[in-house]
């Protein structure tokens, strides 16, 4: 046994120190970024906030709404080829700049991925997503996908430490998804005791990725626009959101009405709900690692998008970052014991 004694931080443990700035208005801030990738030839420009590849947030409807803002959606892996065809036939051509195909690492996953890529070669992004990105099998799978698809942008995760970020980038990934256990409907930390406070994971993993010319996605743990800003401030190139995009018109999940109030269900992809839906129940040797919750219905995602982007633009003016790209360089975090005045919150 070994113990690391330096403190690892989550979003709630810090605030961003304001700095002198020449920016006159939040309208002067650009949130667009342009990336070149480590392996894939063609780069990308857009606002690097993305919907998670959960079946409640990574929907075609969400992708259509977010693409309006040049934001991104990791489409969940449970759509059929026919559903993909119908979507791509009806969508604008540029949608492929703003979506990723998600896949697991089983042999059936590989077959489905190949079929999708054969039929729709215009798709540019592949998100290889497993709960535990530390397995040798996962690294081999990433290598195999890179060999087969030299031109595609490969996202791989999830991991939370620098050495595994490096290994996956060297195996062929362009972008590493970072986060184990921070999710709003995640119970991994409770069930397994494994995890890493998200802000420190971002800082460590961004450093490793940027050293090799790769990028990272901060995945999970953002509860507010301020957390999204802190993730970018810590060095995340992209920020992925589940809970913050749940409960909307474009979200998946059942719409239910109780005593005149509307809710949408939201659940982890490793919850009993998801396992009942897609694998006929929880296998006997494992535990569910996700929760199912009811989220008050919030209507179209457009308002939430404005709220998030407005918040991050405001952060940028507080520290004098004219472009999102400058935010990390201009961020000094201060460790804090308190965040909010809770006088009027229940
Ligand atoms: N970021 C996070 O903290 C987490 C995210 N998730 C999300 O939920 C999705 C579904 O998760 P889930 O069904 O649990 O698994 P995955 O879809 O990630 O499973 C992938 C494969 O990894 C194997 N595996 C080995 N160890 C583990 C482990 N500790 N946890 C999970 N799989 C493991 C599984 O085999 P076997 O089942 O035989 O063990 C399976 O073959 C994930 O793809 C991810 O998107 C889930 C949990 C944590
Ligand atoms: N441990 C689990 N993590 C899960 C599960 N389903 C999804 N996730 C992860 O959460 C993020 C979204 O986090 P949020 O805080 O923005 O809601 C998602 O991208 C996955 O990485 C699960 O069942 N268990
Ligand atoms: K995920």
mmCIF file of C-alpha atoms and ligand atoms in Angstrom:
data_model
loop_
_atom_site.group_PDB
_atom_site.id
_atom_site.type_symbol
_atom_site.label_atom_id
_atom_site.label_comp_id
_atom_site.label_asym_id
_atom_site.label_seq_id
_atom_site.Cartn_x
_atom_site.Cartn_y
_atom_site.Cartn_z
ATOM 1 C CA UNK A 1 0.000 0.000 0.000
ATOM 2 C CA UNK A 2 1.061 3.553 -0.748
ATOM 3 C CA UNK A 3 -0.597 6.860 0.057
ATOM 4 C CA UNK A 4 -0.398 10.186 -1.806
ATOM 5 C CA UNK A 5 -0.743 12.953 0.733
ATOM 6 C CA UNK A 6 -1.039 16.065 -1.443
ATOM 7 C CA UNK A 7 -4.625 17.223 -1.721
ATOM 8 C CA UNK A 8 -6.502 16.566 -4.955
ATOM 9 C CA UNK A 9 -9.192 19.106 -5.809
ATOM 10 C CA UNK A 10 -12.706 19.097 -7.192
ATOM 11 C CA UNK A 11 -14.574 22.067 -8.691
ATOM 12 C CA UNK A 12 -16.102 22.945 -5.326
ATOM 13 C CA UNK A 13 -12.707 23.348 -3.678
ATOM 14 C CA UNK A 14 -11.625 26.327 -5.775
ATOM 15 C CA UNK A 15 -12.625 29.675 -7.248
ATOM 16 C CA UNK A 16 -10.987 31.632 -10.041
ATOM 17 C CA UNK A 17 -9.115 34.757 -8.971
ATOM 18 C CA UNK A 18 -10.254 37.872 -10.915
ATOM 19 C CA UNK A 19 -7.595 39.791 -12.836
ATOM 20 C CA UNK A 20 -7.247 43.194 -14.474
ATOM 21 C CA UNK A 21 -8.729 43.097 -17.945
ATOM 22 C CA UNK A 22 -9.067 45.261 -21.031
ATOM 23 C CA UNK A 23 -12.277 43.569 -22.159
ATOM 24 C CA UNK A 24 -15.220 45.928 -22.255
ATOM 25 C CA UNK A 25 -18.059 43.481 -22.809
ATOM 26 C CA UNK A 26 -18.835 39.785 -22.603
ATOM 27 C CA UNK A 27 -19.792 40.090 -26.254
ATOM 28 C CA UNK A 28 -16.075 40.592 -27.008
ATOM 29 C CA UNK A 29 -15.228 37.048 -25.914
ATOM 30 C CA UNK A 30 -14.901 34.251 -28.482
ATOM 31 C CA UNK A 31 -15.580 30.736 -27.241
ATOM 32 C CA UNK A 32 -14.614 29.075 -30.507
ATOM 33 C CA UNK A 33 -11.481 27.025 -30.625
ATOM 34 C CA UNK A 34 -9.549 25.456 -33.470
ATOM 35 C CA UNK A 35 -7.663 22.242 -32.839
ATOM 36 C CA UNK A 36 -5.150 20.263 -34.836
ATOM 37 C CA UNK A 37 -5.131 16.604 -33.907
ATOM 38 C CA UNK A 38 -2.256 14.302 -33.069
ATOM 39 C CA UNK A 39 -3.174 11.598 -35.598
ATOM 40 C CA UNK A 40 -6.196 12.665 -37.664
ATOM 41 C CA UNK A 41 -5.165 15.001 -40.469
ATOM 42 C CA UNK A 42 -8.057 17.432 -40.589
ATOM 43 C CA UNK A 43 -8.577 19.858 -37.681
ATOM 44 C CA UNK A 44 -11.748 21.152 -36.029
ATOM 45 C CA UNK A 45 -13.306 24.511 -35.185
ATOM 46 C CA UNK A 46 -16.246 24.980 -32.822
ATOM 47 C CA UNK A 47 -17.314 25.662 -29.259
ATOM 48 C CA UNK A 48 -15.814 22.771 -27.307
ATOM 49 C CA UNK A 49 -18.751 21.954 -25.046
ATOM 50 C CA UNK A 50 -20.347 18.559 -25.699
ATOM 51 C CA UNK A 51 -23.283 16.405 -24.711
ATOM 52 C CA UNK A 52 -22.362 13.054 -23.126
ATOM 53 C CA UNK A 53 -22.856 9.813 -25.042
ATOM 54 C CA UNK A 54 -25.619 8.709 -22.675
ATOM 55 C CA UNK A 55 -28.896 7.672 -24.295
ATOM 56 C CA UNK A 56 -30.574 10.517 -22.394
ATOM 57 C CA UNK A 57 -28.246 13.273 -23.665
ATOM 58 C CA UNK A 58 -26.378 11.991 -26.720
ATOM 59 C CA UNK A 59 -29.471 12.086 -28.942
ATOM 60 C CA UNK A 60 -29.895 13.161 -32.571
ATOM 61 C CA UNK A 61 -32.277 15.917 -31.404
ATOM 62 C CA UNK A 62 -29.618 17.245 -29.007
ATOM 63 C CA UNK A 63 -27.008 17.154 -31.780
ATOM 64 C CA UNK A 64 -29.230 19.196 -34.082
ATOM 65 C CA UNK A 65 -29.792 21.849 -31.378
ATOM 66 C CA UNK A 66 -26.160 22.027 -30.214
ATOM 67 C CA UNK A 67 -24.744 22.134 -33.755
ATOM 68 C CA UNK A 68 -26.559 25.465 -34.217
ATOM 69 C CA UNK A 69 -23.952 26.831 -31.780
ATOM 70 C CA UNK A 70 -21.093 24.782 -33.273
ATOM 71 C CA UNK A 71 -21.193 22.685 -30.116
ATOM 72 C CA UNK A 72 -20.682 18.925 -30.143
ATOM 73 C CA UNK A 73 -22.649 15.769 -29.292
ATOM 74 C CA UNK A 74 -21.223 12.323 -28.640
ATOM 75 C CA UNK A 75 -24.117 10.288 -30.013
ATOM 76 C CA UNK A 76 -24.978 7.292 -27.820
ATOM 77 C CA UNK A 77 -24.159 3.825 -29.078
ATOM 78 C CA UNK A 78 -27.661 2.361 -29.046
ATOM 79 C CA UNK A 79 -29.107 3.836 -32.280
ATOM 80 C CA UNK A 80 -29.574 1.342 -35.097
ATOM 81 C CA UNK A 81 -28.026 1.742 -38.562
ATOM 82 C CA UNK A 82 -31.518 2.574 -39.876
ATOM 83 C CA UNK A 83 -31.935 5.355 -37.320
ATOM 84 C CA UNK A 84 -28.529 6.737 -38.281
ATOM 85 C CA UNK A 85 -29.502 6.680 -41.942
ATOM 86 C CA UNK A 86 -32.752 8.538 -41.344
ATOM 87 C CA UNK A 87 -30.945 11.144 -39.254
ATOM 88 C CA UNK A 88 -28.069 11.756 -41.668
ATOM 89 C CA UNK A 89 -30.391 11.883 -44.681
ATOM 90 C CA UNK A 90 -32.418 14.662 -43.060
ATOM 91 C CA UNK A 91 -29.591 16.592 -41.365
ATOM 92 C CA UNK A 92 -27.391 19.280 -42.873
ATOM 93 C CA UNK A 93 -24.095 18.035 -44.241
ATOM 94 C CA UNK A 94 -22.147 20.052 -41.692
ATOM 95 C CA UNK A 95 -23.609 17.993 -38.831
ATOM 96 C CA UNK A 96 -20.684 15.551 -39.173
ATOM 97 C CA UNK A 97 -18.389 18.278 -37.776
ATOM 98 C CA UNK A 98 -20.377 18.214 -34.572
ATOM 99 C CA UNK A 99 -21.054 14.573 -33.750
ATOM 100 C CA UNK A 100 -19.131 11.470 -32.766
ATOM 101 C CA UNK A 101 -20.149 7.844 -33.148
ATOM 102 C CA UNK A 102 -19.761 6.031 -29.821
ATOM 103 C CA UNK A 103 -18.658 2.467 -29.415
ATOM 104 C CA UNK A 104 -17.785 -0.005 -26.687
ATOM 105 C CA UNK A 105 -14.978 -2.535 -27.055
ATOM 106 C CA UNK A 106 -16.737 -5.844 -27.665
ATOM 107 C CA UNK A 107 -16.613 -7.707 -30.976
ATOM 108 C CA UNK A 108 -20.232 -6.778 -31.707
ATOM 109 C CA UNK A 109 -19.292 -3.131 -31.078
ATOM 110 C CA UNK A 110 -16.480 -3.374 -33.643
ATOM 111 C CA UNK A 111 -18.811 -4.914 -36.221
ATOM 112 C CA UNK A 112 -21.397 -2.184 -35.747
ATOM 113 C CA UNK A 113 -18.739 0.525 -35.922
ATOM 114 C CA UNK A 114 -17.424 -0.905 -39.204
ATOM 115 C CA UNK A 115 -20.887 -1.091 -40.661
ATOM 116 C CA UNK A 116 -21.593 2.537 -39.696
ATOM 117 C CA UNK A 117 -18.279 3.793 -41.064
ATOM 118 C CA UNK A 118 -18.754 1.848 -44.303
ATOM 119 C CA UNK A 119 -22.211 3.193 -44.888
ATOM 120 C CA UNK A 120 -21.528 6.735 -43.729
ATOM 121 C CA UNK A 121 -17.889 7.504 -44.523
ATOM 122 C CA UNK A 122 -18.587 11.202 -43.935
ATOM 123 C CA UNK A 123 -18.621 10.547 -40.154
ATOM 124 C CA UNK A 124 -15.374 11.956 -38.749
ATOM 125 C CA UNK A 125 -15.310 11.307 -34.997
ATOM 126 C CA UNK A 126 -15.242 7.968 -33.141
ATOM 127 C CA UNK A 127 -15.684 7.915 -29.352
ATOM 128 C CA UNK A 128 -14.420 4.681 -27.796
ATOM 129 C CA UNK A 129 -15.930 4.757 -24.355
ATOM 130 C CA UNK A 130 -15.642 2.354 -21.446
ATOM 131 C CA UNK A 131 -16.038 2.831 -17.717
ATOM 132 C CA UNK A 132 -12.524 1.582 -17.030
ATOM 133 C CA UNK A 133 -9.959 2.784 -19.554
ATOM 134 C CA UNK A 134 -7.097 1.094 -17.710
ATOM 135 C CA UNK A 135 -7.379 -2.326 -19.303
ATOM 136 C CA UNK A 136 -4.916 -3.730 -21.823
ATOM 137 C CA UNK A 137 -7.863 -4.893 -23.914
ATOM 138 C CA UNK A 138 -9.011 -1.286 -24.230
ATOM 139 C CA UNK A 139 -5.578 -0.082 -25.401
ATOM 140 C CA UNK A 140 -5.494 -2.856 -28.011
ATOM 141 C CA UNK A 141 -8.946 -1.895 -29.215
ATOM 142 C CA UNK A 142 -7.873 1.741 -29.643
ATOM 143 C CA UNK A 143 -4.859 0.547 -31.683
ATOM 144 C CA UNK A 144 -7.088 -1.583 -33.882
ATOM 145 C CA UNK A 145 -9.499 1.271 -34.570
ATOM 146 C CA UNK A 146 -6.581 3.601 -35.403
ATOM 147 C CA UNK A 147 -5.127 1.077 -37.869
ATOM 148 C CA UNK A 148 -8.457 0.698 -39.580
ATOM 149 C CA UNK A 149 -9.355 4.415 -39.571
ATOM 150 C CA UNK A 150 -6.158 6.457 -39.987
ATOM 151 C CA UNK A 151 -8.057 9.662 -40.868
ATOM 152 C CA UNK A 152 -10.762 9.694 -38.199
ATOM 153 C CA UNK A 153 -10.585 11.657 -34.973
ATOM 154 C CA UNK A 154 -10.498 9.096 -32.160
ATOM 155 C CA UNK A 155 -11.720 9.952 -28.675
ATOM 156 C CA UNK A 156 -10.837 7.378 -26.012
ATOM 157 C CA UNK A 157 -11.590 7.069 -22.294
ATOM 158 C CA UNK A 158 -12.182 7.187 -19.451
ATOM 159 C CA UNK A 159 -8.993 7.618 -17.476
ATOM 160 C CA UNK A 160 -7.801 10.094 -14.838
ATOM 161 C CA UNK A 161 -4.001 9.884 -14.739
ATOM 162 C CA UNK A 162 -1.189 11.176 -16.908
ATOM 163 C CA UNK A 163 0.540 7.889 -17.721
ATOM 164 C CA UNK A 164 -2.653 6.362 -19.129
ATOM 165 C CA UNK A 165 -3.368 9.520 -21.159
ATOM 166 C CA UNK A 166 0.064 9.107 -22.750
ATOM 167 C CA UNK A 167 -0.419 5.401 -23.405
ATOM 168 C CA UNK A 168 -3.762 5.965 -25.158
ATOM 169 C CA UNK A 169 -2.423 8.838 -27.270
ATOM 170 C CA UNK A 170 0.503 6.673 -28.326
ATOM 171 C CA UNK A 171 -1.937 3.856 -29.103
ATOM 172 C CA UNK A 172 -3.665 6.118 -31.629
ATOM 173 C CA UNK A 173 -6.215 8.281 -29.820
ATOM 174 C CA UNK A 174 -6.382 12.017 -30.597
ATOM 175 C CA UNK A 175 -8.479 13.122 -27.625
ATOM 176 C CA UNK A 176 -8.636 11.497 -24.182
ATOM 177 C CA UNK A 177 -11.806 11.529 -22.121
ATOM 178 C CA UNK A 178 -11.054 12.185 -18.461
ATOM 179 C CA UNK A 179 -13.246 11.381 -15.470
ATOM 180 C CA UNK A 180 -13.815 8.385 -13.247
ATOM 181 C CA UNK A 181 -16.655 8.705 -10.835
ATOM 182 C CA UNK A 182 -17.543 12.437 -10.896
ATOM 183 C CA UNK A 183 -20.839 12.036 -12.788
ATOM 184 C CA UNK A 184 -24.182 13.284 -11.501
ATOM 185 C CA UNK A 185 -25.756 9.821 -11.788
ATOM 186 C CA UNK A 186 -22.605 7.880 -11.097
ATOM 187 C CA UNK A 187 -22.190 5.578 -8.124
ATOM 188 C CA UNK A 188 -18.773 4.157 -9.032
ATOM 189 C CA UNK A 189 -17.030 5.867 -6.109
ATOM 190 C CA UNK A 190 -19.664 4.504 -3.748
ATOM 191 C CA UNK A 191 -19.585 0.976 -5.157
ATOM 192 C CA UNK A 192 -15.856 0.667 -5.728
ATOM 193 C CA UNK A 193 -14.032 3.363 -3.753
ATOM 194 C CA UNK A 194 -12.182 4.253 -6.984
ATOM 195 C CA UNK A 195 -11.997 7.783 -8.407
ATOM 196 C CA UNK A 196 -10.055 11.028 -8.677
ATOM 197 C CA UNK A 197 -11.291 14.575 -7.896
ATOM 198 C CA UNK A 198 -12.129 16.008 -11.291
ATOM 199 C CA UNK A 199 -10.209 19.301 -11.309
ATOM 200 C CA UNK A 200 -6.941 17.652 -10.322
ATOM 201 C CA UNK A 201 -7.556 14.918 -12.901
ATOM 202 C CA UNK A 202 -7.975 17.619 -15.570
ATOM 203 C CA UNK A 203 -4.788 19.411 -14.542
ATOM 204 C CA UNK A 204 -2.712 16.210 -14.539
ATOM 205 C CA UNK A 205 -4.188 14.781 -17.743
ATOM 206 C CA UNK A 206 -4.113 18.052 -19.728
ATOM 207 C CA UNK A 207 -0.444 18.414 -18.918
ATOM 208 C CA UNK A 208 0.271 14.878 -20.142
ATOM 209 C CA UNK A 209 -1.838 15.234 -23.296
ATOM 210 C CA UNK A 210 -0.571 18.672 -24.294
ATOM 211 C CA UNK A 211 2.996 17.464 -23.895
ATOM 212 C CA UNK A 212 2.365 14.967 -26.691
ATOM 213 C CA UNK A 213 0.169 17.206 -28.861
ATOM 214 C CA UNK A 214 -3.146 15.625 -27.835
ATOM 215 C CA UNK A 215 -6.296 17.028 -26.245
ATOM 216 C CA UNK A 216 -8.526 16.085 -23.324
ATOM 217 C CA UNK A 217 -12.233 16.179 -22.600
ATOM 218 C CA UNK A 218 -13.268 16.803 -19.015
ATOM 219 C CA UNK A 219 -16.148 14.347 -18.621
ATOM 220 C CA UNK A 220 -18.512 14.606 -15.681
ATOM 221 C CA UNK A 221 -18.943 16.557 -12.486
ATOM 222 C CA UNK A 222 -20.054 19.950 -13.838
ATOM 223 C CA UNK A 223 -23.151 21.187 -11.993
ATOM 224 C CA UNK A 224 -23.114 24.812 -13.157
ATOM 225 C CA UNK A 225 -21.638 27.116 -15.826
ATOM 226 C CA UNK A 226 -19.014 28.088 -13.229
ATOM 227 C CA UNK A 227 -17.835 24.471 -13.070
ATOM 228 C CA UNK A 228 -17.558 24.404 -16.879
ATOM 229 C CA UNK A 229 -15.376 27.524 -16.670
ATOM 230 C CA UNK A 230 -13.237 25.921 -13.964
ATOM 231 C CA UNK A 231 -12.770 22.816 -16.154
ATOM 232 C CA UNK A 232 -11.536 25.004 -19.027
ATOM 233 C CA UNK A 233 -9.443 27.038 -16.603
ATOM 234 C CA UNK A 234 -7.797 23.821 -15.399
ATOM 235 C CA UNK A 235 -6.738 22.946 -18.939
ATOM 236 C CA UNK A 236 -9.604 20.954 -20.448
ATOM 237 C CA UNK A 237 -9.834 21.375 -24.223
ATOM 238 C CA UNK A 238 -13.433 20.135 -24.278
ATOM 239 C CA UNK A 239 -16.039 19.805 -21.535
ATOM 240 C CA UNK A 240 -18.628 17.005 -21.664
ATOM 241 C CA UNK A 241 -21.950 17.368 -19.851
ATOM 242 C CA UNK A 242 -24.594 14.833 -18.879
ATOM 243 C CA UNK A 243 -26.734 16.146 -16.029
ATOM 244 C CA UNK A 244 -26.661 19.760 -17.248
ATOM 245 C CA UNK A 245 -28.173 18.643 -20.577
ATOM 246 C CA UNK A 246 -30.739 16.294 -19.014
ATOM 247 C CA UNK A 247 -34.438 17.113 -18.632
ATOM 248 C CA UNK A 248 -34.786 19.008 -21.914
ATOM 249 C CA UNK A 249 -37.055 18.590 -24.908
ATOM 250 C CA UNK A 250 -34.088 17.209 -26.893
ATOM 251 C CA UNK A 251 -33.017 14.824 -24.115
ATOM 252 C CA UNK A 252 -33.947 11.161 -24.113
ATOM 253 C CA UNK A 253 -35.710 9.599 -21.153
ATOM 254 C CA UNK A 254 -39.362 9.320 -20.425
ATOM 255 C CA UNK A 255 -41.468 12.459 -19.908
ATOM 256 C CA UNK A 256 -43.699 11.939 -16.863
ATOM 257 C CA UNK A 257 -46.295 14.163 -15.267
ATOM 258 C CA UNK A 258 -46.962 14.144 -11.528
ATOM 259 C CA UNK A 259 -49.401 16.531 -9.819
ATOM 260 C CA UNK A 260 -49.294 18.833 -12.823
ATOM 261 C CA UNK A 261 -45.478 18.985 -12.867
ATOM 262 C CA UNK A 262 -43.420 17.535 -15.700
ATOM 263 C CA UNK A 263 -40.244 15.504 -15.264
ATOM 264 C CA UNK A 264 -37.859 13.585 -17.491
ATOM 265 C CA UNK A 265 -36.023 10.516 -16.310
ATOM 266 C CA UNK A 266 -32.245 10.582 -16.371
ATOM 267 C CA UNK A 267 -30.042 7.607 -15.564
ATOM 268 C CA UNK A 268 -26.464 6.389 -15.684
ATOM 269 C CA UNK A 269 -25.461 4.094 -18.560
ATOM 270 C CA UNK A 270 -24.392 1.572 -15.970
ATOM 271 C CA UNK A 271 -27.594 1.889 -13.915
ATOM 272 C CA UNK A 272 -30.113 -0.879 -13.492
ATOM 273 C CA UNK A 273 -32.453 1.119 -15.778
ATOM 274 C CA UNK A 274 -29.904 1.120 -18.633
ATOM 275 C CA UNK A 275 -28.952 -2.516 -18.117
ATOM 276 C CA UNK A 276 -32.595 -3.615 -18.143
ATOM 277 C CA UNK A 277 -33.068 -1.657 -21.349
ATOM 278 C CA UNK A 278 -30.026 -2.868 -23.276
ATOM 279 C CA UNK A 279 -28.662 -6.051 -21.748
ATOM 280 C CA UNK A 280 -31.657 -7.704 -20.177
ATOM 281 C CA UNK A 281 -30.695 -6.950 -16.586
ATOM 282 C CA UNK A 282 -27.666 -6.720 -14.318
ATOM 283 C CA UNK A 283 -25.192 -9.583 -14.837
ATOM 284 C CA UNK A 284 -24.852 -11.604 -11.655
ATOM 285 C CA UNK A 285 -21.143 -10.941 -11.100
ATOM 286 C CA UNK A 286 -21.428 -7.151 -11.214
ATOM 287 C CA UNK A 287 -23.209 -4.278 -9.453
ATOM 288 C CA UNK A 288 -25.027 -1.377 -11.011
ATOM 289 C CA UNK A 289 -22.810 1.734 -10.917
ATOM 290 C CA UNK A 290 -25.384 4.334 -11.826
ATOM 291 C CA UNK A 291 -28.547 5.943 -10.477
ATOM 292 C CA UNK A 292 -31.923 6.793 -11.977
ATOM 293 C CA UNK A 293 -33.383 10.209 -11.178
ATOM 294 C CA UNK A 294 -36.311 12.424 -12.160
ATOM 295 C CA UNK A 295 -35.320 15.846 -13.498
ATOM 296 C CA UNK A 296 -37.836 18.735 -13.658
ATOM 297 C CA UNK A 297 -38.653 19.287 -17.345
ATOM 298 C CA UNK A 298 -36.782 22.324 -18.666
ATOM 299 C CA UNK A 299 -38.082 22.744 -22.225
ATOM 300 C CA UNK A 300 -35.749 23.412 -25.165
ATOM 301 C CA UNK A 301 -32.024 23.160 -24.457
ATOM 302 C CA UNK A 302 -31.458 26.581 -26.073
ATOM 303 C CA UNK A 303 -31.888 28.501 -22.776
ATOM 304 C CA UNK A 304 -29.480 26.196 -20.980
ATOM 305 C CA UNK A 305 -26.942 26.666 -23.776
ATOM 306 C CA UNK A 306 -27.185 30.472 -23.436
ATOM 307 C CA UNK A 307 -26.759 30.148 -19.686
ATOM 308 C CA UNK A 308 -23.624 27.998 -20.014
ATOM 309 C CA UNK A 309 -21.990 30.035 -22.786
ATOM 310 C CA UNK A 310 -22.939 33.333 -21.129
ATOM 311 C CA UNK A 311 -21.387 32.141 -17.878
ATOM 312 C CA UNK A 312 -18.123 31.089 -19.490
ATOM 313 C CA UNK A 313 -17.921 34.367 -21.479
ATOM 314 C CA UNK A 314 -18.318 36.209 -18.191
ATOM 315 C CA UNK A 315 -15.511 34.165 -16.601
ATOM 316 C CA UNK A 316 -13.303 35.148 -19.521
ATOM 317 C CA UNK A 317 -13.929 38.878 -18.962
ATOM 318 C CA UNK A 318 -13.167 38.525 -15.235
ATOM 319 C CA UNK A 319 -9.677 37.256 -16.037
ATOM 320 C CA UNK A 320 -9.046 39.147 -19.263
ATOM 321 C CA UNK A 321 -9.261 36.246 -21.719
ATOM 322 C CA UNK A 322 -10.469 37.496 -25.090
ATOM 323 C CA UNK A 323 -10.606 33.946 -26.390
ATOM 324 C CA UNK A 324 -11.435 30.703 -24.611
ATOM 325 C CA UNK A 325 -7.977 29.513 -25.650
ATOM 326 C CA UNK A 326 -6.420 32.086 -23.273
ATOM 327 C CA UNK A 327 -8.485 31.085 -20.247
ATOM 328 C CA UNK A 328 -6.128 28.445 -18.826
ATOM 329 C CA UNK A 329 -3.112 30.714 -19.099
ATOM 330 C CA UNK A 330 -5.006 33.472 -17.277
ATOM 331 C CA UNK A 331 -6.450 31.237 -14.552
ATOM 332 C CA UNK A 332 -5.187 31.291 -11.001
ATOM 333 C CA UNK A 333 -7.253 29.042 -8.746
ATOM 334 C CA UNK A 334 -7.651 29.867 -5.101
ATOM 335 C CA UNK A 335 -8.459 27.069 -2.676
ATOM 336 C CA UNK A 336 -11.604 27.865 -0.717
ATOM 337 C CA UNK A 337 -13.659 26.535 2.154
ATOM 338 C CA UNK A 338 -16.939 28.004 0.971
ATOM 339 C CA UNK A 339 -18.601 28.713 -2.381
ATOM 340 C CA UNK A 340 -22.084 30.110 -2.154
ATOM 341 C CA UNK A 341 -24.255 32.158 0.138
ATOM 342 C CA UNK A 342 -27.011 29.692 0.915
ATOM 343 C CA UNK A 343 -29.380 32.102 2.649
ATOM 344 C CA UNK A 344 -32.146 31.568 0.097
ATOM 345 C CA UNK A 345 -31.449 28.023 -1.122
ATOM 346 C CA UNK A 346 -33.278 25.077 0.411
HETATM 347 N N1 LIG B 1 -16.869 7.777 -16.267
HETATM 348 C C1 LIG B 1 -17.250 6.919 -15.370
HETATM 349 O O1 LIG B 1 -16.880 7.008 -14.203
HETATM 350 C C2 LIG B 1 -18.135 5.787 -15.728
HETATM 351 C C3 LIG B 1 -18.862 5.787 -16.888
HETATM 352 N N2 LIG B 1 -19.745 4.780 -17.174
HETATM 353 C C4 LIG B 1 -20.525 4.842 -18.430
HETATM 354 O O2 LIG B 1 -21.487 3.823 -18.506
HETATM 355 C C5 LIG B 1 -21.270 3.003 -19.655
HETATM 356 C C6 LIG B 1 -21.665 1.591 -19.353
HETATM 357 O O3 LIG B 1 -20.827 1.106 -18.348
HETATM 358 P P1 LIG B 1 -20.675 -0.412 -17.962
HETATM 359 O O4 LIG B 1 -21.829 -1.168 -18.482
HETATM 360 O O5 LIG B 1 -20.389 -0.461 -16.497
HETATM 361 O O6 LIG B 1 -19.353 -0.932 -18.651
HETATM 362 P P2 LIG B 1 -18.640 -0.677 -20.048
HETATM 363 O O7 LIG B 1 -19.581 -0.497 -21.140
HETATM 364 O O8 LIG B 1 -17.631 0.331 -19.823
HETATM 365 O O9 LIG B 1 -17.938 -2.138 -20.157
HETATM 366 C C7 LIG B 1 -16.878 -2.363 -21.061
HETATM 367 C C8 LIG B 1 -16.161 -3.651 -20.839
HETATM 368 O O10 LIG B 1 -15.218 -3.459 -19.802
HETATM 369 C C9 LIG B 1 -15.222 -4.594 -18.910
HETATM 370 N N3 LIG B 1 -14.878 -4.134 -17.561
HETATM 371 C C10 LIG B 1 -13.833 -4.568 -16.828
HETATM 372 N N4 LIG B 1 -13.774 -3.935 -15.656
HETATM 373 C C11 LIG B 1 -14.792 -3.070 -15.632
HETATM 374 C C12 LIG B 1 -15.263 -2.139 -14.676
HETATM 375 N N5 LIG B 1 -14.644 -1.957 -13.519
HETATM 376 N N6 LIG B 1 -16.348 -1.415 -14.970
HETATM 377 C C13 LIG B 1 -16.997 -1.601 -16.130
HETATM 378 N N7 LIG B 1 -16.593 -2.471 -17.089
HETATM 379 C C14 LIG B 1 -15.508 -3.191 -16.840
HETATM 380 C C15 LIG B 1 -16.650 -5.103 -19.020
HETATM 381 O O11 LIG B 1 -16.649 -6.505 -18.781
HETATM 382 P P3 LIG B 1 -17.488 -7.140 -17.585
HETATM 383 O O12 LIG B 1 -18.864 -6.506 -17.607
HETATM 384 O O13 LIG B 1 -17.496 -8.599 -17.931
HETATM 385 O O14 LIG B 1 -16.749 -6.834 -16.348
HETATM 386 C C16 LIG B 1 -17.047 -4.817 -20.452
HETATM 387 O O15 LIG B 1 -16.624 -5.869 -21.282
HETATM 388 C C17 LIG B 1 -19.794 3.200 -19.975
HETATM 389 O O16 LIG B 1 -19.511 2.907 -21.325
HETATM 390 C C18 LIG B 1 -19.600 4.641 -19.618
HETATM 391 O O17 LIG B 1 -20.089 5.440 -20.660
HETATM 392 C C19 LIG B 1 -19.904 3.748 -16.317
HETATM 393 C C20 LIG B 1 -19.234 3.690 -15.137
HETATM 394 C C21 LIG B 1 -18.241 4.681 -14.780
HETATM 395 N N1 LIG B 2 -20.087 5.750 -12.854
HETATM 396 C C1 LIG B 2 -20.966 6.030 -13.818
HETATM 397 N N2 LIG B 2 -20.724 7.084 -14.627
HETATM 398 C C2 LIG B 2 -21.602 7.300 -15.581
HETATM 399 C C3 LIG B 2 -22.746 6.521 -15.758
HETATM 400 N N3 LIG B 2 -23.419 6.990 -16.818
HETATM 401 C C4 LIG B 2 -22.701 8.024 -17.275
HETATM 402 N N4 LIG B 2 -21.610 8.214 -16.528
HETATM 403 C C5 LIG B 2 -20.568 9.219 -16.686
HETATM 404 O O1 LIG B 2 -21.061 10.488 -16.272
HETATM 405 C C6 LIG B 2 -20.765 11.457 -17.280
HETATM 406 C C7 LIG B 2 -21.695 12.650 -17.193
HETATM 407 O O2 LIG B 2 -21.504 13.297 -15.971
HETATM 408 P P1 LIG B 2 -22.410 14.546 -15.478
HETATM 409 O O3 LIG B 2 -21.871 14.887 -14.126
HETATM 410 O O4 LIG B 2 -22.199 15.637 -16.474
HETATM 411 O O5 LIG B 2 -23.819 14.088 -15.428
HETATM 412 C C8 LIG B 2 -20.880 10.629 -18.546
HETATM 413 O O6 LIG B 2 -20.279 11.228 -19.665
HETATM 414 C C9 LIG B 2 -20.164 9.363 -18.123
HETATM 415 O O7 LIG B 2 -18.777 9.471 -18.176
HETATM 416 C C10 LIG B 2 -22.973 5.446 -14.878
HETATM 417 O O8 LIG B 2 -23.981 4.717 -14.933
HETATM 418 N N5 LIG B 2 -22.060 5.247 -13.911
HETATM 419 K K1 LIG B 3 -19.690 8.229 -21.139
#
